[in-house]
Short mmCIF file of C-alpha atoms in Angstrom, two decimals:
data_model
loop_
_atom_site.label_atom_id
_atom_site.label_comp_id
_atom_site.label_asym_id
_atom_site.label_seq_id
_atom_site.Cartn_x
_atom_site.Cartn_y
_atom_site.Cartn_z
CA UNK K 497 11.82 2.64 18.62
CA UNK K 498 14.22 5.46 17.71
CA UNK K 499 15.74 3.33 14.94
CA UNK K 500 12.30 2.33 13.66
CA UNK K 501 11.33 6.00 13.40
CA UNK K 502 14.43 6.56 11.28
CA UNK K 503 13.12 4.07 8.71
CA UNK K 504 9.66 5.65 8.90
CA UNK K 505 11.20 9.08 8.37
CA UNK K 506 13.11 7.87 5.33
CA UNK K 507 9.91 6.48 3.81
CA UNK K 508 8.08 9.76 4.45
CA UNK K 509 10.98 11.58 2.84
CA UNK K 510 10.84 9.21 -0.14
CA UNK K 511 7.15 10.03 -0.70
CA UNK K 512 7.85 13.76 -0.44
CA UNK K 513 10.76 13.38 -2.84
CA UNK K 514 8.64 11.59 -5.45
CA UNK K 515 6.11 14.42 -5.28
CA UNK K 516 8.74 17.17 -5.18
CA UNK K 517 10.71 15.81 -8.15
CA UNK K 518 8.00 17.00 -10.51
CA UNK K 519 7.63 20.35 -8.76
CA UNK K 520 11.39 20.84 -8.92
CA UNK K 521 11.04 21.33 -12.68
CA UNK K 522 7.57 22.85 -13.12
CA UNK K 523 8.15 25.33 -10.29
CA UNK K 524 11.94 25.55 -10.30
CA UNK K 525 12.37 25.80 -14.06
CA UNK K 526 9.15 27.34 -15.30
CA UNK K 527 8.11 29.43 -12.30
CA UNK K 528 4.66 27.82 -12.31
CA UNK K 529 3.07 27.36 -8.88
CA UNK K 530 1.02 24.32 -9.81
CA UNK K 531 -1.49 23.66 -7.02
CA UNK K 532 -3.11 21.00 -9.23
CA UNK K 533 0.02 18.85 -8.81
CA UNK K 534 -1.72 17.16 -5.88
CA UNK K 535 -4.55 16.10 -8.15
CA UNK K 536 -2.09 14.41 -10.50
CA UNK K 537 -1.04 12.41 -7.43
CA UNK K 538 -4.70 11.59 -6.88
CA UNK K 539 -5.00 10.51 -10.52
CA UNK K 540 -2.08 8.10 -10.09
CA UNK K 541 -3.65 6.64 -6.96
CA UNK K 542 -7.06 6.15 -8.58
CA UNK K 543 -5.37 4.67 -11.65
CA UNK K 544 -3.95 1.98 -9.36
CA UNK K 545 -7.42 1.43 -7.91
CA UNK K 546 -8.89 0.94 -11.41
CA UNK K 547 -6.04 -1.30 -12.54
CA UNK K 548 -6.80 -3.47 -9.54
CA UNK K 549 -10.03 -4.56 -11.25
CA UNK K 550 -8.11 -6.59 -13.84
CA UNK K 551 -4.62 -6.94 -12.34
CA UNK K 552 -5.74 -7.95 -8.85
CA UNK K 553 -3.06 -7.79 -6.17
CA UNK K 554 -0.39 -6.99 -8.78
CA UNK K 555 -2.04 -3.64 -9.47
CA UNK K 556 0.80 -1.60 -7.97
CA UNK K 557 3.43 -2.99 -10.31
CA UNK K 558 1.17 -2.85 -13.38
CA UNK K 559 -0.05 0.67 -12.59
CA UNK K 560 3.39 2.33 -12.38
CA UNK K 561 3.87 3.05 -16.12
CA UNK K 562 0.15 3.67 -16.64
CA UNK K 563 -0.02 6.18 -13.78
CA UNK K 564 3.05 7.98 -15.13
CA UNK K 565 1.38 8.41 -18.52
CA UNK K 566 -1.97 9.41 -16.99
CA UNK K 567 -0.38 12.05 -14.77
CA UNK K 568 1.84 13.25 -17.61
CA UNK K 569 -1.02 13.63 -20.07
CA UNK K 570 -3.12 15.52 -17.51
CA UNK K 571 -0.21 17.89 -16.90
CA UNK K 572 0.40 18.33 -20.62
CA UNK K 573 -3.28 19.19 -21.23
CA UNK K 574 -3.21 21.69 -18.37
CA UNK K 575 -0.06 23.31 -19.74
CA UNK K 576 -1.33 23.50 -23.32
CA UNK K 577 -4.83 24.78 -22.53
CA UNK K 578 -4.24 27.13 -19.61
CA UNK K 579 -0.82 27.48 -18.00
CA UNK K 580 1.05 28.53 -21.16
CA UNK K 581 -0.98 31.74 -21.19
CA UNK K 582 0.25 32.69 -17.71
CA UNK K 583 4.04 32.20 -17.91
CA UNK K 584 5.89 34.86 -15.96
CA UNK K 585 2.89 35.40 -13.67
CA UNK K 586 3.39 32.96 -10.78
CA UNK K 587 0.59 34.30 -8.57
CA UNK K 588 -1.85 33.98 -11.47
CA UNK K 589 -0.75 30.38 -12.04
CA UNK K 590 -1.33 29.70 -8.33
CA UNK K 591 -4.92 30.91 -8.51
CA UNK K 592 -5.52 29.23 -11.85
CA UNK K 593 -4.22 25.81 -10.83
CA UNK K 594 -5.93 26.02 -7.43
CA UNK K 595 -9.22 26.38 -9.27
CA UNK K 596 -8.31 23.44 -11.51
CA UNK K 597 -7.49 21.35 -8.43
CA UNK K 598 -10.95 22.01 -6.96
CA UNK K 599 -12.57 20.99 -10.25
CA UNK K 600 -10.54 17.77 -10.40
CA UNK K 601 -11.38 16.92 -6.79
CA UNK K 602 -15.07 17.31 -7.51
CA UNK K 603 -14.70 15.23 -10.66
CA UNK K 604 -13.09 12.46 -8.58
CA UNK K 605 -16.00 12.60 -6.10
CA UNK K 606 -18.48 12.31 -8.97
CA UNK K 607 -16.62 9.38 -10.52
CA UNK K 608 -15.49 7.40 -7.47
CA UNK K 609 -17.57 8.78 -4.61
CA UNK K 610 -16.48 10.70 -1.52
CA UNK K 611 -15.55 7.71 0.69
CA UNK K 612 -11.97 6.47 0.54
CA UNK K 613 -11.17 3.28 -1.36
CA UNK K 614 -8.47 0.73 -0.69
CA UNK K 615 -5.84 -0.82 -2.94
CA UNK K 616 -4.60 -4.28 -2.00
CA UNK K 617 -0.82 -4.56 -1.86
CA UNK K 618 0.75 -7.51 -3.69
CA UNK K 619 1.86 -10.46 -1.59
CA UNK K 620 5.53 -9.61 -2.02
CA UNK K 621 5.01 -6.17 -0.45
CA UNK K 622 3.21 -7.43 2.65
CA UNK K 623 4.97 -7.87 5.94
CA UNK K 624 8.63 -7.07 6.49
CA UNK K 625 11.81 -8.21 8.15
CA UNK K 626 13.87 -7.47 11.24
CA UNK K 627 17.51 -6.41 10.90
CA UNK K 628 19.92 -4.83 13.39
CA UNK K 629 17.08 -4.16 15.80
CA UNK K 630 14.98 -2.36 13.19
CA UNK K 631 11.64 -3.46 11.74
CA UNK K 632 11.54 -2.72 8.01
CA UNK K 633 8.27 -3.07 6.12
CA UNK K 634 8.50 -4.24 2.51
CA UNK K 635 6.09 -1.56 1.29
CA UNK K 636 8.17 1.27 2.76
CA UNK K 637 11.34 -0.28 1.36
CA UNK K 638 9.67 -0.38 -2.06
CA UNK K 639 8.73 3.31 -1.80
CA UNK K 640 12.32 4.22 -0.97
CA UNK K 641 13.58 2.16 -3.90
CA UNK K 642 11.04 3.83 -6.20
CA UNK K 643 12.21 7.28 -5.08
CA UNK K 644 15.85 6.28 -5.63
CA UNK K 645 14.99 5.02 -9.11
CA UNK K 646 13.15 8.27 -9.87
CA UNK K 647 16.13 10.40 -8.79
CA UNK K 648 18.55 8.24 -10.79
CA UNK K 649 16.36 8.39 -13.87
CA UNK K 650 16.01 12.18 -13.69
CA UNK K 651 19.76 12.60 -13.14
CA UNK K 652 20.56 10.44 -16.16
CA UNK K 653 17.99 12.32 -18.23
CA UNK K 654 19.45 15.71 -17.30
CA UNK K 655 23.10 14.76 -17.71
CA UNK K 656 23.19 12.13 -20.45
CA UNK K 657 20.40 12.96 -22.92
CA UNK K 658 20.24 15.92 -25.29
CA UNK K 659 16.63 16.59 -24.25
CA UNK K 660 17.78 16.86 -20.65
CA UNK K 661 20.56 19.26 -21.59
CA UNK K 662 18.05 21.42 -23.42
CA UNK K 663 15.90 21.41 -20.28
CA UNK K 664 18.88 22.56 -18.21
CA UNK K 665 19.65 25.27 -20.74
CA UNK K 666 16.12 26.65 -20.53
CA UNK K 667 16.26 26.43 -16.73
CA UNK K 668 19.46 28.48 -16.58
CA UNK K 669 18.63 31.13 -19.17
CA UNK K 670 15.42 30.88 -21.17
CA UNK K 671 16.10 33.86 -23.45
CA UNK K 672 19.61 32.73 -24.36
CA UNK K 673 18.39 29.19 -24.98
CA UNK K 674 15.67 30.48 -27.29
CA UNK K 675 18.00 32.58 -29.44
CA UNK K 676 20.43 29.63 -29.55
CA UNK K 677 17.81 27.55 -31.34
CA UNK K 678 16.27 25.62 -28.44
CA UNK K 679 12.51 25.16 -28.89
CA UNK K 680 11.57 26.41 -25.43
CA UNK K 681 7.88 25.81 -26.04
CA UNK K 682 8.51 22.12 -26.70
CA UNK K 683 10.82 21.91 -23.68
CA UNK K 684 8.06 23.37 -21.51
CA UNK K 685 5.63 20.70 -22.73
CA UNK K 686 8.06 17.88 -22.02
CA UNK K 687 8.94 19.34 -18.62
CA UNK K 688 5.30 19.49 -17.60
CA UNK K 689 4.71 15.96 -18.87
CA UNK K 690 7.63 14.51 -16.90
CA UNK K 691 6.87 16.50 -13.74
CA UNK K 692 3.21 15.51 -13.76
CA UNK K 693 4.06 11.90 -14.58
CA UNK K 694 6.27 11.72 -11.50
CA UNK K 695 3.29 12.91 -9.46
CA UNK K 696 1.35 9.96 -10.88
CA UNK K 697 4.10 7.61 -9.66
CA UNK K 698 3.86 9.19 -6.22
CA UNK K 699 0.14 8.43 -6.24
CA UNK K 700 0.87 4.75 -6.82
CA UNK K 701 3.31 4.78 -3.90
CA UNK K 702 0.74 6.37 -1.60
CA UNK K 703 -1.70 3.50 -2.17
CA UNK K 704 0.76 1.30 -0.26
CA UNK K 705 0.55 3.30 2.96
CA UNK K 706 -3.09 4.32 3.15
CA UNK K 707 -6.52 4.56 1.51
CA UNK K 708 -7.20 6.57 -1.63
CA UNK K 709 -9.54 9.56 -1.55
CA UNK K 710 -10.32 12.70 -3.58
CA UNK K 711 -8.12 14.84 -1.32
CA UNK K 712 -5.13 12.53 -1.05
CA UNK K 713 -2.90 15.00 -2.91
CA UNK K 714 -3.75 18.00 -0.75
CA UNK K 715 -2.23 16.31 2.31
CA UNK K 716 1.22 16.36 0.72
CA UNK K 717 1.34 19.27 -1.71
CA UNK K 718 2.38 21.97 0.79
CA UNK K 719 5.16 19.78 2.22
CA UNK K 720 6.36 19.06 -1.32
CA UNK K 721 6.58 22.79 -2.10
CA UNK K 722 8.57 23.24 1.13
CA UNK K 723 11.00 20.58 -0.08
CA UNK K 724 11.50 22.39 -3.39
CA UNK K 725 11.98 25.81 -1.79
CA UNK K 726 14.28 24.55 0.98
CA UNK K 727 16.37 22.50 -1.44
CA UNK K 728 16.76 25.36 -3.91
CA UNK K 729 14.69 26.02 -7.02
CA UNK K 730 15.46 23.52 -9.78
CA UNK K 731 18.10 21.71 -7.69
CA UNK K 732 17.82 17.91 -7.74
CA UNK K 733 20.36 17.27 -4.98
CA UNK K 734 18.76 19.96 -2.85
CA UNK K 735 15.36 18.32 -3.21
CA UNK K 736 16.82 14.96 -2.13
CA UNK K 737 18.47 16.37 1.00
CA UNK K 738 15.47 18.52 1.94
CA UNK K 739 13.00 15.64 1.51
CA UNK K 740 15.05 13.31 3.72
CA UNK K 741 15.53 16.01 6.36
CA UNK K 742 11.84 16.92 6.45
CA UNK K 743 10.80 13.27 6.53
CA UNK K 744 13.06 12.51 9.48
CA UNK K 745 12.06 15.68 11.34
CA UNK K 746 8.38 14.93 10.84
CA UNK K 747 8.82 11.32 11.96
CA UNK K 748 10.66 12.08 15.21
CA UNK K 749 8.49 15.05 16.22
CA UNK K 750 5.37 12.97 15.57
CA UNK K 751 6.80 10.20 17.78
CA UNK K 752 6.89 12.49 20.82
CA UNK K 753 3.83 14.64 20.02
CA UNK K 754 1.21 14.10 17.30
CA UNK K 755 0.83 14.43 13.54
CA UNK K 756 -0.70 17.93 13.62
CA UNK K 757 1.99 19.37 15.88
CA UNK K 758 4.68 17.71 13.76
CA UNK K 759 3.39 19.57 10.70
CA UNK K 760 3.59 22.86 12.61
CA UNK K 761 7.16 22.17 13.74
CA UNK K 762 8.29 21.24 10.22
CA UNK K 763 6.76 24.41 8.79
CA UNK K 764 8.34 26.56 11.51
CA UNK K 765 11.77 25.01 10.94
CA UNK K 766 11.55 25.64 7.19
CA UNK K 767 10.50 29.27 7.73
CA UNK K 768 13.41 29.78 10.14
CA UNK K 769 15.82 28.13 7.69
CA UNK K 770 14.67 30.35 4.83
CA UNK K 771 15.24 33.43 6.97
CA UNK K 772 18.89 32.43 7.18
CA UNK K 773 19.25 31.03 3.66
CA UNK K 774 16.39 32.33 1.47
CA UNK K 775 17.85 30.80 -1.71
CA UNK K 776 17.65 27.27 -0.24
CA UNK K 777 20.39 24.71 0.21
CA UNK K 778 21.75 25.08 -3.32
CA UNK K 779 21.62 27.93 -5.81
CA UNK K 780 21.20 27.54 -9.55
CA UNK K 781 24.30 28.99 -11.18
CA UNK K 782 23.78 30.77 -14.46
CA UNK K 783 25.70 33.12 -16.70
CA UNK K 784 24.40 36.65 -16.66
CA UNK K 785 25.62 40.06 -17.81
CA UNK K 786 26.42 42.38 -14.92
#
């Protein structure tokens, strides 16, 4: 049972990581506390539900690129219409995006109804296998693989592409990047698109482990912010380590208690950790004049 909980914890961490990847850039780079990020997750989940109408049991695979674009476009619209007017005012962006999240939740209720809906997993993601005394479900293995692919893709983007290097430049020093010729406004748009698109992918993953409802994103958004803060703002490797640690902690505490108490323990551990290391696991290094 202990070994099985390890696999469960890794899958929980993979879901948190998929959600936190987007926040790592929108919050870590741009200082935007985007409470509507959870609704982009919801959009990805409902996209999978709609795709199911014509793709059947293969909806999950078909919906992945579509959900990424849907989430990305929603984030881009939010950034262009509202968020761009509140840069440098994180508390204002929190209130603004919280209001947007409530509007999007109500819109989902109007469109799809309040009751949860179900997405059928494809045949190749049903069941699992037994190895070394551990039961591994195919759907959880797929979620972990999806998270690994997301991290790899983001790492390659940041380190191998010029657009990624411009994003890193803006993250480290926005003013210096701007006077060096980097179009920071365009970088912000692309950052919001990618971050929100990753939330859409997380929504697809969540359809494999439970029903889809208007509030599906709110169940994970706080934990995802904890991952970003504990890992270090804008730090990809920090987000990976923090997501895995929180997933495992949540899994094992829930095994011996219950889900509600596990949430309390995770939150308390993060608060205690931040008292000791307020900057998180890793710190963004930048050049600055002293």
